[in-house]
Structure formats: C-alpha cells, structure tokens
C-alpha cells in the first residue's frame, strides 16, 4: 500500500527505498510519532538564529519581566531588570545602528516613565510602600528621566500616536521572525517546522513566528476571507503538515517547506494591510467595550475586591432580632468583642467600629452613663492598640478620633448629674454599670493613664513628622487641644483624685509650659502692653502668667510628691523656666539648693536630657546677664564633649554599629525632643566661644611665658589652631571664623576690630537677634569686650611702658575713668599687674619686676629639671621596694631644700630671700574653672 494512504498527504517527493517498507498505521499514531524526536537527534541538531533575533528576543524577555513587575508594583525588581535591559541594549548597539531603535523598546521607555510619574504623584501609595520599594522608585525615576533624554524624539512620536506605534511593532515582529524562521528551517529541516507548529514553547521565550500565528488567528475570525487567509498562512495545515509528518523525510521536505514559506512571504505583503486595518477596528471595539463595561459596573453596583475577597458593606448585626437590649447583654457583647483583642488575624479597625456601634446602641436605649464610660474606655484603648509596634505613631484620622473620644469621656465625667466613681482599684466583679438611685456608677479604669498615653502619642507624632513641612505646623496646632484636655483633667482630679494623681497631671502640665517664652508677661514687665486687637488676645493678656502657674504647680509637687523622679523633673523645669525669662538668681539658687548635680548620673536618660537642657539654658541666661564666668562654667561640660546635639536630645550622631546597635538606636530615637522644643545649637556654641574668648585671651596674655599654663577651654584653643593653620585668611564667613578673628584682634588690644567681628549684620541675624532683649545683650557685649581688651592690653604691653595715664586708657577704650581705675586696681590687688597708682597725676606707674625672657627660660629649665629628678626618684624607689619616694625622704636629704625653688599654694615659684613672685589671674581664680 502506498504510504500516501497512511499519511493522507497530497504532496509528492522523492523517497528512499526504505520508505516503501513502512507498515500501514492509524493516522493518529503516525502523526504523533512524526513529532517525537530521538535524543540523538536533539543532541546533534541545533537551531541556528541570526544575531538580531537573539538580541531582540533577550530584550523582549526583559521587557516582559519589567511589565510583570510593574503590575505588582515591585519597584526593586523593575530597577534590577531595567539595569539589565540597558546593558542588553548596549550590547545590541551594532544591530540597532543598522536596523534602528525597535518600537517595542521605545514603547517600554514611554510607558515606564508614565507609570513611575503616576506612582510618584500618588502620595498615599508611596507611604504604604516598604523602604526598599520606595528607594528603588526614587532611583529608577531619576535613571529613566536621564536615560529618556537620548530618545526624546522617538518617545514624543510614540506618544502622539501610541496606537500606530503599537501596530507597527506587531507588524514588524512577523517580518523579523519570518526571516529568522527561514534560516532556521533551511538548517533544521523537518524538526524546526514541527516544533514551531505543534510543540508547546516555554512561556519565557516564545518565538516570533508563534506570536505571529496567534495574532493572525485572532484577527482572521471576522470574515470568510480572513478564514481563507488564515488557512493558507497556518503553518500546521495543508502541504506543510504533509511535509512534516515523519522524521525520516529529510532534504526533500526541507525544499518543499522553503517553497511554501516563500509563497507565504510573498502573500504577506498583500495581506498585511488588510490585517492591520482589521486590528485597528478590533482594538477600537475592545476599547469601547471596556468603557461601556466600566459604566455598566458603576451603574450595576459592582464592587472592587481586595485580595480576592469582596468587601462586605453590610455591617454585621450586633444583636439578634427581638433581643431585649439591657446592661447585661451589652456587657456580654462588649466582652465578646474584647476577647478578640490582640489575637492574630483580628481586624483592629473593624473592632473599633464595633465598639462605636455598641456605644451608639447603649446611648439609644438609655442604659446609663456607666456602661457608656466603660465602652469609651475600651474604644480609646483600642485606638492606642491600633499600631502594634511601639515605635509607630498614630495616623491622623485615628489621632482625631482619640481626641474626640477623650473629650466625650471628660464631658460625661464633668456632668454634675452623673454620679460616677472611676478607679484602677475597682475590681471587675464590683463594678456597678446599671442605673440605680441608691448606688453610684462604679467603673474600672484610669482617665489619667489614657491622657498620659495621649500625651506620649502626641510627642511621637511630632518626632516622626518632618519639622520643615506644613504638616508639622498643622500637627503642632493640636497642642492647644492636648493642653485643654490636660487642664480639664487637672481640674477634675483636683476635686476627686489622689495626691499622686494630681502630681502626675501637674507634671504633664508643667512639661507643656516650661520651654515656652511668655511674651505677654514680658511686654507687661516692660510696660509695652497696648490695646489688644481682639477679645481673645485680651483674655490671654488678662490670664495668669506662666511664671505664676509654674510656681503654683511646682511648689505643690515639692510639698506632696513622694517619688524622686517627678520632683526632679519639676525642679529642672522650674529652673529652665526661670532661666528662659532671665531670672538668673532664682534659677541659680534653685539649682544649688537642689544638689541635682551630685547624683544626676543615676537618673534615667530622659531626665538626664532635661538636666542638660536646663544647664544650657542656665548658661545662656548667665551670659545675657553679663556673668561670663558662670556662663562658661555652665556650658563647659556640654560643649567640651563635642556631642551637644546628642546630649540635648536633638539628634543622633553617626556611630559605628559596634558602639550602638539597631535596637539601641531605635530607643534613642524615641527619646528625642520634638523640633519646636529645640535649643539653637549655633547660638549655644557662639555663646560658649564668646565667653571662652573673654576669659581666655586675657589669661593667655597674662601667662605668656608660663610653662604650666593650662587651657580654660580646649574647644576655643582648637578653633584658634584651625584658624592659624589656614594658608589664606579671607574675610570670616561662619560664626566660628568671626569669633577667631575677634580673638586675634583682642590679643592686640584692638577692641574696635573685635567689636566689628562679634557684632555685625551676619552675626545679628544668626545669633544676637534670637535673644528676647537683643539691644541689651549687644550693649553688654560691647562693654565686656572693652574691659577685657583693656586688661589684655595692659598684660601685653606693660613691659613697654614706664607709666601710662588713665585718661589715655579711657580715651583709647572709650571707658569712663572710674571704670578704668577699678579694673587697674583689681589687677594690682590680685598681683596680676606689677604697678602702682599715682592718684594726683592719675597715672599707672609700672614696676620692673617682671622677669626678662632669659630669666623666664631659666625658670622653665629649673622646672623641667625638677620634674625629671622627681621621676628619677620614683623609679629608683620602685626598684628598691620603697614606696612613697620623693615626698617621704628625709627633709635634710633629697632635693627638697629650703633654698631651692618651691611651689607655693598659688602654684608659682617663689624664692625665699628675694626673687620673682608670679601670682595672677589664674592663681586667684584657680578653683572657679
């Protein structure tokens, strides 16, 4: 029997003699066997494709992955694949230069840029992104904008007519695939045709030919002519089928396939236009159908689904129909709702809604204020539990709900008709929630705890808001409402609360008051109170001064509080408030009487931060009052550490992970002070450096040749060294450079230049204008600069003068003669200046008792030799096994002779018979630094 009956083919080809021996089989089995290739054939034969097809297939696979990532909003994956796509496109540069940029590539660039811009504008969506996706979104957006600049013309053309570009892409693909398939089929023969026509390809890399076949089938269903075209073009029908049935038909099949394929190639040109038109019509119909479908969805009330589960709009019924609503039933339902609290999978938002609904039911049925108060307590607690993470802050809508609920709760408690007793000590069994004329309502709960938690949540909201945004200002407006709630609770607890509760709520009120400058009281003290513009301003101005409020609240805590922590916080806040309002002596006395500096290191970190803030404010207050030495002493510990920002709770410094792990960093971030309570760090540093300058420069001039001269301020000396190391000295720019330039001028006794560097427009705007009494501070500074410049001048140039007139000094430094007389007298009394005053002539007569430079060098040599001998003696005693050494030696022996130089208590070298007596400013005030 002829094999044509077995295969059902209508084509003829030359066959080998072995083909006649084939036994007849069923058509189905022969057809299947023709598709099954042996392992040897798969190993030996390979598909050969052009470089263009390889590169374009790689690009299309990457584009497909990017589009899949776009669908699920995986920005990290998008970024990774886009970088790979850019590298792959760079490898295809030679092909792109010949063929042009492929339309599908331009289409992706345009779509990706639009998609990223849409995501960037969606503020809510960005907030919900995780950290990696948000970072990847920002990076990818920058990269795509930069990358698309090279293809602006092509992208603009695509955006003008995106439909045309998409069609061109689909039309170009079959042409490319046709050319590649031709070369494949010529080499691969029978296997290439059968695989492309029948075998299922992997979804990752579909061939261009299979894409074309799918698109041709899809577009050919409209008319009979389309069906005919598809039948002719279908690779799996007609003569192509007959030529691809058995694996043994080699070269003859390849030739017939080539002729069929070429015929199809010629027919494509005439058919492509008709196919393109039909595609356009089909797409338009599909778009119109989608629009109609959306309208239909809106009209018919279709719902969006979330995670495959439709959202249920109907609220679950709280009680069965016909149930009698009474207190016991509501309490039972309340307990059922609360049992789900904290369990895994519980919808916390739904739980809050259920509690609100239960409160509404209780109010409708007039079940009494007791049950309403209990439900309100649980609603507020559920709002606090909405964020399971302790570090997370409340969302704005939850925060507003929380404030409203607390206000409603206080309204119920303040109603005189309601006899409600609330306490933490009330057991649940002894609660009385039912209405009765004889017994008051008894509810377990603590309003104070809820308000304290509310205050902490407000602090967390302020800590996690960008301080330079309008959102921060809007959130800060809620502080008035928070303070109002605290005031209401304060008046409630004063009547019904215990002493401990009153102290706790007083401290909350103090913490919202101590850092605020009372401008109304300040204006009243200066007599500047004019006519107020509104009734609200008039009420505020007539209200109680913050100083009076602070005094009353703090004194109550001092008298009644039993816990050290509350009392310590109250004292520190009181001192801070005094210092802020320039009440220096009250603040200083309160700090000294409290002895907090002795044991503050044992306090918890928030109290230590408060102590640091108080000390800083105390130092700034002393500076405003002209107490330069006190100001320097108060600021020394904070500024010398180099960690002022961290010690004041105003930010974290960059550290290694060895010093602070992630958990410690989270804890420290929770301790940070909100931005509106910050102390200006630049102002703080400027005050410290100016104070150090006014102390250090005269001291340096007085002890120029002293080998044991010590530094008053290391930070100030560091700034001086930095200034000296600069090769080029231009006009000062920063605040530090201004202070260094002023110090150099003061060294030379040039007070006018010093004054111009310290007080000018730039320094005024940065520092001095931030003080309440700006002009008074500037005048004090000028006065101090004049006085210290005079002292420096006398120390530096006293060896040059035999005598100098006080009138001359008065004119030189623009000081009154009594002031000059006072300064010189103090210097003489303190043995800082070897001189005497001649009263009749008003002159200062210098004494030539200062050692010459040679004598100074001899003194330094003697001192170094003494220290060398002392060290030698100690080493010798250690070897001999005698401890005590130099100071335990016989007074007749050793080196401690009465004739030798001895260090007296003023730490200066004095020879008994006659010699040099160098006391001075440093020695007199040694204990003060």
Coordinates of N, CA and C in Angstrom, one line a residue, residues 517-533 541 772-775:
X517 N 8.4 80.8 76.0 CA 8.6 82.1 76.5 C 7.3 82.9 76.5
X518 N 7.0 83.5 77.7 CA 5.8 84.2 77.9 C 5.9 85.7 77.4
X519 N 5.6 85.9 76.1 CA 5.8 87.2 75.5 C 4.8 88.2 76.2
X520 N 3.6 87.8 76.5 CA 2.7 88.7 77.1 C 3.2 89.3 78.5
X521 N 3.7 88.3 79.3 CA 4.3 88.8 80.6 C 5.5 89.6 80.4
X522 N 6.3 89.3 79.4 CA 7.5 90.1 79.1 C 7.1 91.5 78.7
X523 N 6.1 91.7 77.8 CA 5.7 93.0 77.4 C 5.1 93.8 78.6
X524 N 4.4 93.1 79.4 CA 3.8 93.8 80.6 C 4.9 94.3 81.5
X525 N 6.0 93.4 81.7 CA 7.1 93.8 82.6 C 7.8 95.1 82.0
X526 N 7.8 95.2 80.7 CA 8.5 96.3 80.0 C 7.5 97.5 79.9
X527 N 6.3 97.3 80.2 CA 5.3 98.4 80.1 C 4.9 98.7 78.7
X528 N 5.0 97.7 77.8 CA 4.7 97.9 76.4 C 3.3 97.4 76.0
X529 N 2.5 97.1 77.0 CA 1.2 96.5 76.7 C 0.3 97.6 76.2
X530 N -0.1 97.4 74.9 CA -1.0 98.4 74.3 C -2.4 97.8 74.2
X531 N -3.2 98.4 73.3 CA -4.6 98.0 73.2 C -4.6 96.7 72.4
X532 N -5.3 95.7 72.9 CA -5.3 94.4 72.2 C -6.3 94.5 71.0
X533 N -6.1 93.7 70.0 CA -6.9 93.8 68.8 C -8.2 93.0 68.9
X541 N -4.1 88.1 77.6 CA -3.3 89.0 78.3 C -3.7 89.1 79.7
X772 N 15.6 87.6 73.5 CA 14.4 88.5 73.7 C 14.8 89.9 73.8
X773 N 15.8 90.2 74.6 CA 16.3 91.6 74.8 C 17.6 91.8 74.0
X774 N 17.4 92.0 72.7 CA 18.6 92.0 71.8 C 19.5 93.1 72.1
X775 N 18.9 94.3 72.2 CA 19.8 95.5 72.3 C 20.6 95.5 73.6

